[in-house]
mmCIF file with all atom_site columns, C-alpha atoms in Angstrom:
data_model
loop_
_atom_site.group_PDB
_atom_site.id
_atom_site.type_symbol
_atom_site.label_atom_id
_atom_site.label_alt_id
_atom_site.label_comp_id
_atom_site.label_asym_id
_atom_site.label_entity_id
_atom_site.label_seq_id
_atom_site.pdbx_PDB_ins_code
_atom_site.Cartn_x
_atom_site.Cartn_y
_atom_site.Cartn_z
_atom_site.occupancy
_atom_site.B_iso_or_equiv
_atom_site.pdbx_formal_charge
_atom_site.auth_seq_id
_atom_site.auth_comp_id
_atom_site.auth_asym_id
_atom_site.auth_atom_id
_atom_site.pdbx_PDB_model_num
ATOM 1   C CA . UNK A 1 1   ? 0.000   0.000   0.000   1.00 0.00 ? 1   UNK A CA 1
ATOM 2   C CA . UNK A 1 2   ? 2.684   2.334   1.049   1.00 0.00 ? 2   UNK A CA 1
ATOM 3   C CA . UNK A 1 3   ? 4.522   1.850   -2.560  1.00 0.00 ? 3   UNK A CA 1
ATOM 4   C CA . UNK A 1 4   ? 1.019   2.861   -4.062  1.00 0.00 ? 4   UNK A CA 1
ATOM 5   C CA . UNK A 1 5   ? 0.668   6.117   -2.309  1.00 0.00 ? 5   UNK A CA 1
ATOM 6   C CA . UNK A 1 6   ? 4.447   6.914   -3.090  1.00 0.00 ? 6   UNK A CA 1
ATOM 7   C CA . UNK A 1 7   ? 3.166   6.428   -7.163  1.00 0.00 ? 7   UNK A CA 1
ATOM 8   C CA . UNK A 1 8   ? 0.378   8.433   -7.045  1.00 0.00 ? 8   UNK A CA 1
ATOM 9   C CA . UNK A 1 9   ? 1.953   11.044  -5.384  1.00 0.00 ? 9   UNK A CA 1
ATOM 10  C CA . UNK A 1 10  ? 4.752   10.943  -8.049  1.00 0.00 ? 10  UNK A CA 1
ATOM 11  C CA . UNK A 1 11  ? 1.773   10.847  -10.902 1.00 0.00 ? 11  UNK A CA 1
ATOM 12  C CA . UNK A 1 12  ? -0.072  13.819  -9.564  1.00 0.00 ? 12  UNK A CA 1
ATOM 13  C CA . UNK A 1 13  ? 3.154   15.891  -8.769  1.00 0.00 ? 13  UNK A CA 1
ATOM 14  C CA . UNK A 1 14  ? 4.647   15.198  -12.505 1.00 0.00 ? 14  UNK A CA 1
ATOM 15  C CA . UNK A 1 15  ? 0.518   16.047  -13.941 1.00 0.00 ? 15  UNK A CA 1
ATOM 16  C CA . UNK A 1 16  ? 0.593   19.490  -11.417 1.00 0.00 ? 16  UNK A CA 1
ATOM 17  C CA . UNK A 1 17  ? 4.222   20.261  -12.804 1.00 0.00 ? 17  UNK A CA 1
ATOM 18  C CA . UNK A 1 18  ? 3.183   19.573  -16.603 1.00 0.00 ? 18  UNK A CA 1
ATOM 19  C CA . UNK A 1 19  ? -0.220  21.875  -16.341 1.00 0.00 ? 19  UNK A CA 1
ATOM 20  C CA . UNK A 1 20  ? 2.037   24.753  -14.335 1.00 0.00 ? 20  UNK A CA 1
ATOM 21  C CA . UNK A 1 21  ? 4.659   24.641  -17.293 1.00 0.00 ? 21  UNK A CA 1
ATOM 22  C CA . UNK A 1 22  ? 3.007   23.616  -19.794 1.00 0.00 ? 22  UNK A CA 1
ATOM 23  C CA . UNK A 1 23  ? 1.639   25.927  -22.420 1.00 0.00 ? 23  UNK A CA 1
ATOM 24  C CA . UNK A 1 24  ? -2.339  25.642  -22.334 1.00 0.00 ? 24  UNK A CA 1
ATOM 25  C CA . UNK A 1 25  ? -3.057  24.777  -25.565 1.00 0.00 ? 25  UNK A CA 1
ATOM 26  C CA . UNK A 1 26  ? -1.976  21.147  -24.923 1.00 0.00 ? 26  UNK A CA 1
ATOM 27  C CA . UNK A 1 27  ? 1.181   20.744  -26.876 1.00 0.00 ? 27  UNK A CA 1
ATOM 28  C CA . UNK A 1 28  ? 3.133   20.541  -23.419 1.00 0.00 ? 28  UNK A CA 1
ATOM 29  C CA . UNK A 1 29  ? 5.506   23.496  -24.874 1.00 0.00 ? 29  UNK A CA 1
ATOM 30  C CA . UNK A 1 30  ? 6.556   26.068  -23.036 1.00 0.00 ? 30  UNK A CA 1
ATOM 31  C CA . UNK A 1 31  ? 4.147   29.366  -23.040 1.00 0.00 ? 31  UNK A CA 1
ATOM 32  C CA . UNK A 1 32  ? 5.282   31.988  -25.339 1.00 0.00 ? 32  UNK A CA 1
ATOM 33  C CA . UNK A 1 33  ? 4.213   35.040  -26.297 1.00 0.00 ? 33  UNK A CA 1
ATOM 34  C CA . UNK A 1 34  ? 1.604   35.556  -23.551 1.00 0.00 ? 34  UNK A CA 1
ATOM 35  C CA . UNK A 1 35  ? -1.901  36.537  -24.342 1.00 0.00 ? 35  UNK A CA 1
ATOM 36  C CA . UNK A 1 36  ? -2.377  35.932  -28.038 1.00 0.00 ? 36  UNK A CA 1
ATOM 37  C CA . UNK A 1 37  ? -3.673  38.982  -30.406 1.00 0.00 ? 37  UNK A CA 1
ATOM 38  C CA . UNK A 1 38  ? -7.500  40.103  -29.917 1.00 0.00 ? 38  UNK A CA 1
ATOM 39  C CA . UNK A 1 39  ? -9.707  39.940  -33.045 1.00 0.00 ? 39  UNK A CA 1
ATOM 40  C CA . UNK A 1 40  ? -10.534 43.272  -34.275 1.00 0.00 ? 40  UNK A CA 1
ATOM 41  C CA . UNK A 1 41  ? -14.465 44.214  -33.496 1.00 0.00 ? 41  UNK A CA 1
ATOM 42  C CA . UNK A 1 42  ? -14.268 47.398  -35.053 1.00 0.00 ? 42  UNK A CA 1
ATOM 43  C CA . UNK A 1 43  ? -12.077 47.826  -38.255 1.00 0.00 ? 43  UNK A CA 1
ATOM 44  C CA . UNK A 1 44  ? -13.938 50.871  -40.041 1.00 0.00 ? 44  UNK A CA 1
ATOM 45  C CA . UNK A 1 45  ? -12.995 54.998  -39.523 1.00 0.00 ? 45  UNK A CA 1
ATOM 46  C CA . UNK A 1 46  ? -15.923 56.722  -37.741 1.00 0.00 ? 46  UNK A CA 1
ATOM 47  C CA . UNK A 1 47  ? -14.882 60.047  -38.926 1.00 0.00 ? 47  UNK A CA 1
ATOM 48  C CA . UNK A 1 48  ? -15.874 61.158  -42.647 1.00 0.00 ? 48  UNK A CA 1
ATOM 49  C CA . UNK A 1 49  ? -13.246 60.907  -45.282 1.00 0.00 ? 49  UNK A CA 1
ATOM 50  C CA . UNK A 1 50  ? -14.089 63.610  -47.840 1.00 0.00 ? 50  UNK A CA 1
ATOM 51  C CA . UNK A 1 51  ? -15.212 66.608  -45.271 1.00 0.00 ? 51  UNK A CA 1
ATOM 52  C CA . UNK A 1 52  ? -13.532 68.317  -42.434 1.00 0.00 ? 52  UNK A CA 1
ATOM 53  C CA . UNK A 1 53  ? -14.701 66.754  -39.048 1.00 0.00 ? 53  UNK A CA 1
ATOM 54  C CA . UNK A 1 54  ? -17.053 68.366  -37.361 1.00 0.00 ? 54  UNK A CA 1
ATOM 55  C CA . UNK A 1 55  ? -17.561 69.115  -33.611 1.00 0.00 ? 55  UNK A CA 1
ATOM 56  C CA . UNK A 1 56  ? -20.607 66.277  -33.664 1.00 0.00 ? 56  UNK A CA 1
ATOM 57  C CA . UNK A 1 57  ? -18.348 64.400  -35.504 1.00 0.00 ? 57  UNK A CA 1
ATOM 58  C CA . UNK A 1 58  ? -15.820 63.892  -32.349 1.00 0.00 ? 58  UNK A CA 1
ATOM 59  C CA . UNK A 1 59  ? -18.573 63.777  -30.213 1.00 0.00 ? 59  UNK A CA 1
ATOM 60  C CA . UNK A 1 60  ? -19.629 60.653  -31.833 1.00 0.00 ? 60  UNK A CA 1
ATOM 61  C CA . UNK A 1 61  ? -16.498 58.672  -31.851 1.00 0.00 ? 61  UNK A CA 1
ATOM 62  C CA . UNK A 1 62  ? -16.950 55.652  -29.586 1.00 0.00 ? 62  UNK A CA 1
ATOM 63  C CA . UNK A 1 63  ? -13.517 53.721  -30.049 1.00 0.00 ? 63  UNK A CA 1
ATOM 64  C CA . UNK A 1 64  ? -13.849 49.895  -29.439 1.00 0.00 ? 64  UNK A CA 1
ATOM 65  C CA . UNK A 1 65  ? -13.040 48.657  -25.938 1.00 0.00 ? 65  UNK A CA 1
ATOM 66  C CA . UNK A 1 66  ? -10.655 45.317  -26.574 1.00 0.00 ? 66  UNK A CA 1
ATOM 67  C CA . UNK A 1 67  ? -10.256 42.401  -23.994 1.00 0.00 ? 67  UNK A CA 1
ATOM 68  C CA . UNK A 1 68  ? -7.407  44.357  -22.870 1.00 0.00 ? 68  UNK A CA 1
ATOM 69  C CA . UNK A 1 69  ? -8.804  48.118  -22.584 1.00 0.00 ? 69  UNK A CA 1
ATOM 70  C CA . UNK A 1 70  ? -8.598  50.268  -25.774 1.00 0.00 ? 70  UNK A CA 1
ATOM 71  C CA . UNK A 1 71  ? -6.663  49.214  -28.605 1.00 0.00 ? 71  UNK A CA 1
ATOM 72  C CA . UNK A 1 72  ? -3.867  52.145  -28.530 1.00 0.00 ? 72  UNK A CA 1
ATOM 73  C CA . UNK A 1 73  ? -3.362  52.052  -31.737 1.00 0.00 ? 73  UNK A CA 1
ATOM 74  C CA . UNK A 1 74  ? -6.853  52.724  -33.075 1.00 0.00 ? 74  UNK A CA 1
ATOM 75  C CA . UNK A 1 75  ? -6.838  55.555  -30.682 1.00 0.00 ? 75  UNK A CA 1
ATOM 76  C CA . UNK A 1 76  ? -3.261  57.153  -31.836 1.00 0.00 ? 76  UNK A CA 1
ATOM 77  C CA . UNK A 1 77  ? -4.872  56.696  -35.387 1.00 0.00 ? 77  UNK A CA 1
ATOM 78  C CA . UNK A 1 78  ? -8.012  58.892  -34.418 1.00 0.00 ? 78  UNK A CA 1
ATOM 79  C CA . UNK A 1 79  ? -5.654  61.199  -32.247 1.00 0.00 ? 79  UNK A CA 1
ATOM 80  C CA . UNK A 1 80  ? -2.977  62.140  -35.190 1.00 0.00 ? 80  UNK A CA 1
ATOM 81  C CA . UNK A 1 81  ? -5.783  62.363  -38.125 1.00 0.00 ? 81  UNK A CA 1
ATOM 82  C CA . UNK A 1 82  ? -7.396  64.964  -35.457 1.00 0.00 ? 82  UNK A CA 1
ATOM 83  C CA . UNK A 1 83  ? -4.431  66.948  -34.879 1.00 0.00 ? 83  UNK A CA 1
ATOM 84  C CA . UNK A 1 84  ? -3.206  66.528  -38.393 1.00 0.00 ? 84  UNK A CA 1
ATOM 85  C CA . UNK A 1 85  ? -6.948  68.444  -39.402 1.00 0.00 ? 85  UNK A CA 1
ATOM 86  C CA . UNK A 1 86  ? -6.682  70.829  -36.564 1.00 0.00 ? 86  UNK A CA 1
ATOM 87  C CA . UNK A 1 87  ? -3.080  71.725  -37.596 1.00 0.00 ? 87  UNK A CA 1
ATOM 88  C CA . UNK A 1 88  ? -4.603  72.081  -41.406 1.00 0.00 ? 88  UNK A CA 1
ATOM 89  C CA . UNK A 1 89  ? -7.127  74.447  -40.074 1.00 0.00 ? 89  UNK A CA 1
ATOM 90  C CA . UNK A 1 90  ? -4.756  76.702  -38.055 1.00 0.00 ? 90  UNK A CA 1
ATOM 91  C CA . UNK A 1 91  ? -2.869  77.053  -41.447 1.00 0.00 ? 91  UNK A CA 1
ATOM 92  C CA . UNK A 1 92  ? -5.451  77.682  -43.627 1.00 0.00 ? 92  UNK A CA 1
ATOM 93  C CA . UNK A 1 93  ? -7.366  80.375  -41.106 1.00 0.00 ? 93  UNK A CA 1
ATOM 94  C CA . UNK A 1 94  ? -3.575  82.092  -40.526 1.00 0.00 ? 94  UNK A CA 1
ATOM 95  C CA . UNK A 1 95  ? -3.648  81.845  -44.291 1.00 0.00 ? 95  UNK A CA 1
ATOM 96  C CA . UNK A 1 96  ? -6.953  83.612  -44.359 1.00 0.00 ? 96  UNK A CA 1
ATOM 97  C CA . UNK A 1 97  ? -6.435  86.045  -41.642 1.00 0.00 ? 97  UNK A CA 1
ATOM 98  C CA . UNK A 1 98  ? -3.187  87.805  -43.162 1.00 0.00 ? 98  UNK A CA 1
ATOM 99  C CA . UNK A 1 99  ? -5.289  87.967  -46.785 1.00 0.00 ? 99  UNK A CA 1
ATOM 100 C CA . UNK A 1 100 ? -7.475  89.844  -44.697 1.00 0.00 ? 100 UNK A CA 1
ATOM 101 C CA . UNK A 1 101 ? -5.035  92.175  -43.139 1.00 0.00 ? 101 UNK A CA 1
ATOM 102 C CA . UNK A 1 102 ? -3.108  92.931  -46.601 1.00 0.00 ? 102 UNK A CA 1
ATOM 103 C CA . UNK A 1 103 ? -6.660  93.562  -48.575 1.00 0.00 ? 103 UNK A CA 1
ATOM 104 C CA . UNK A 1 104 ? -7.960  95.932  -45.389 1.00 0.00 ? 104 UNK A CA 1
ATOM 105 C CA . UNK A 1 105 ? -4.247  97.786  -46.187 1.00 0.00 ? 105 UNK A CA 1
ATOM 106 C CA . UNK A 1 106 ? -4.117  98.201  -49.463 1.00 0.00 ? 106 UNK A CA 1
ATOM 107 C CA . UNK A 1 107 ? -8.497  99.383  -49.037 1.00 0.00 ? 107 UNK A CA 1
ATOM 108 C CA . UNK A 1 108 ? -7.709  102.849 -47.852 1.00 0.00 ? 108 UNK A CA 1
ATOM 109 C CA . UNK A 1 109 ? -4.619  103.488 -49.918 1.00 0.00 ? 109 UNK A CA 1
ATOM 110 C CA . UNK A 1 110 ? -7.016  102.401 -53.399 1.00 0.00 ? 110 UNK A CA 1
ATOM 111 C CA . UNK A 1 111 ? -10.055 104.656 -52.074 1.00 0.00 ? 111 UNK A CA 1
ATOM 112 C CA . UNK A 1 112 ? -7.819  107.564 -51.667 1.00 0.00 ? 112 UNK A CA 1
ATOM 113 C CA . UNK A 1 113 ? -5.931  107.400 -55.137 1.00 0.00 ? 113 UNK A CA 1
ATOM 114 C CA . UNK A 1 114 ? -9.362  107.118 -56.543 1.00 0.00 ? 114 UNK A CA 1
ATOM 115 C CA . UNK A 1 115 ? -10.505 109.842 -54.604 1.00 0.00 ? 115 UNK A CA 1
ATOM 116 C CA . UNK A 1 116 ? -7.847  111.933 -55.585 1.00 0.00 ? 116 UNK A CA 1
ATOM 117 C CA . UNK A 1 117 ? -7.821  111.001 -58.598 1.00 0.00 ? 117 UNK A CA 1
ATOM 118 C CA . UNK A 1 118 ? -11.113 112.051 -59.146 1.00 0.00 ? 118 UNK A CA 1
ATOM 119 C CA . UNK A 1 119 ? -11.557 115.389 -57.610 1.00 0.00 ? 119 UNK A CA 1
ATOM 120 C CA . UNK A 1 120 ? -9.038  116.849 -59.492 1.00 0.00 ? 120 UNK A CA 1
ATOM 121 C CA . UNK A 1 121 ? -11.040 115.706 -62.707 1.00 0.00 ? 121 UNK A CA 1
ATOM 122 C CA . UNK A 1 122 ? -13.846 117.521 -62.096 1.00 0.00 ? 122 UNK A CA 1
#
């Protein structure tokens, strides 16, 4: 009996060491890698393509929560194209915004030549 006991207790301490270092997919490799890749649930852009985003637009976003949190990469996607439009933006309203400045100059100086240029006509 006591040989018995001393075999199952060799059995069930080689089975305990096999599942602890074992991988668990049952090939009794090691485990490598750790948790394997999640499965993309959302693969698709919410924001539009062929207009500027909008305020509502941002508000809508709802990134995809994975297993793991958020996938950070989906999110640094989202984040750059939304700097990379607001940075557009800032250009194109600087752009606008010395135009502006250099026609409200130039206004006056065109009024008064015309001006003059008229009174002494007459």
């Amino acid at each position: 009996m006591f040989w018995f006991l001393v075999a199952a207790m060799v059995v069930v301490i080689a089975a305990v060491t096999l599942a602890v270092l074992g991988s668990g997919d049952g090939s009794g490799g090691p485990v490598t890698g750790g948790l394997p890749e999640a499965e993309p649930d959302r693969i698709d852009d919410p924001l539009p393509l062929h207009r500027p985003v909008l305020p509502a637009d941002v508000v809508a976003v709802r990134l995809p929560v994975a297993p793991r949190g958020y996938r950070m990469a989906e999110v640094d996607e989202v984040l750059d194209r939304l700097a990379a439009e607001i940075a557009e933006r800032d250009a194109r309203i600087a752009e606008l915004e010395t135009a502006l400045a250099e026609t409200r100059l130039t206004a006056p100086r065109e009024e008064s030549q015309a001006g003059g240029s008229g009174a002494s006509t007459d």
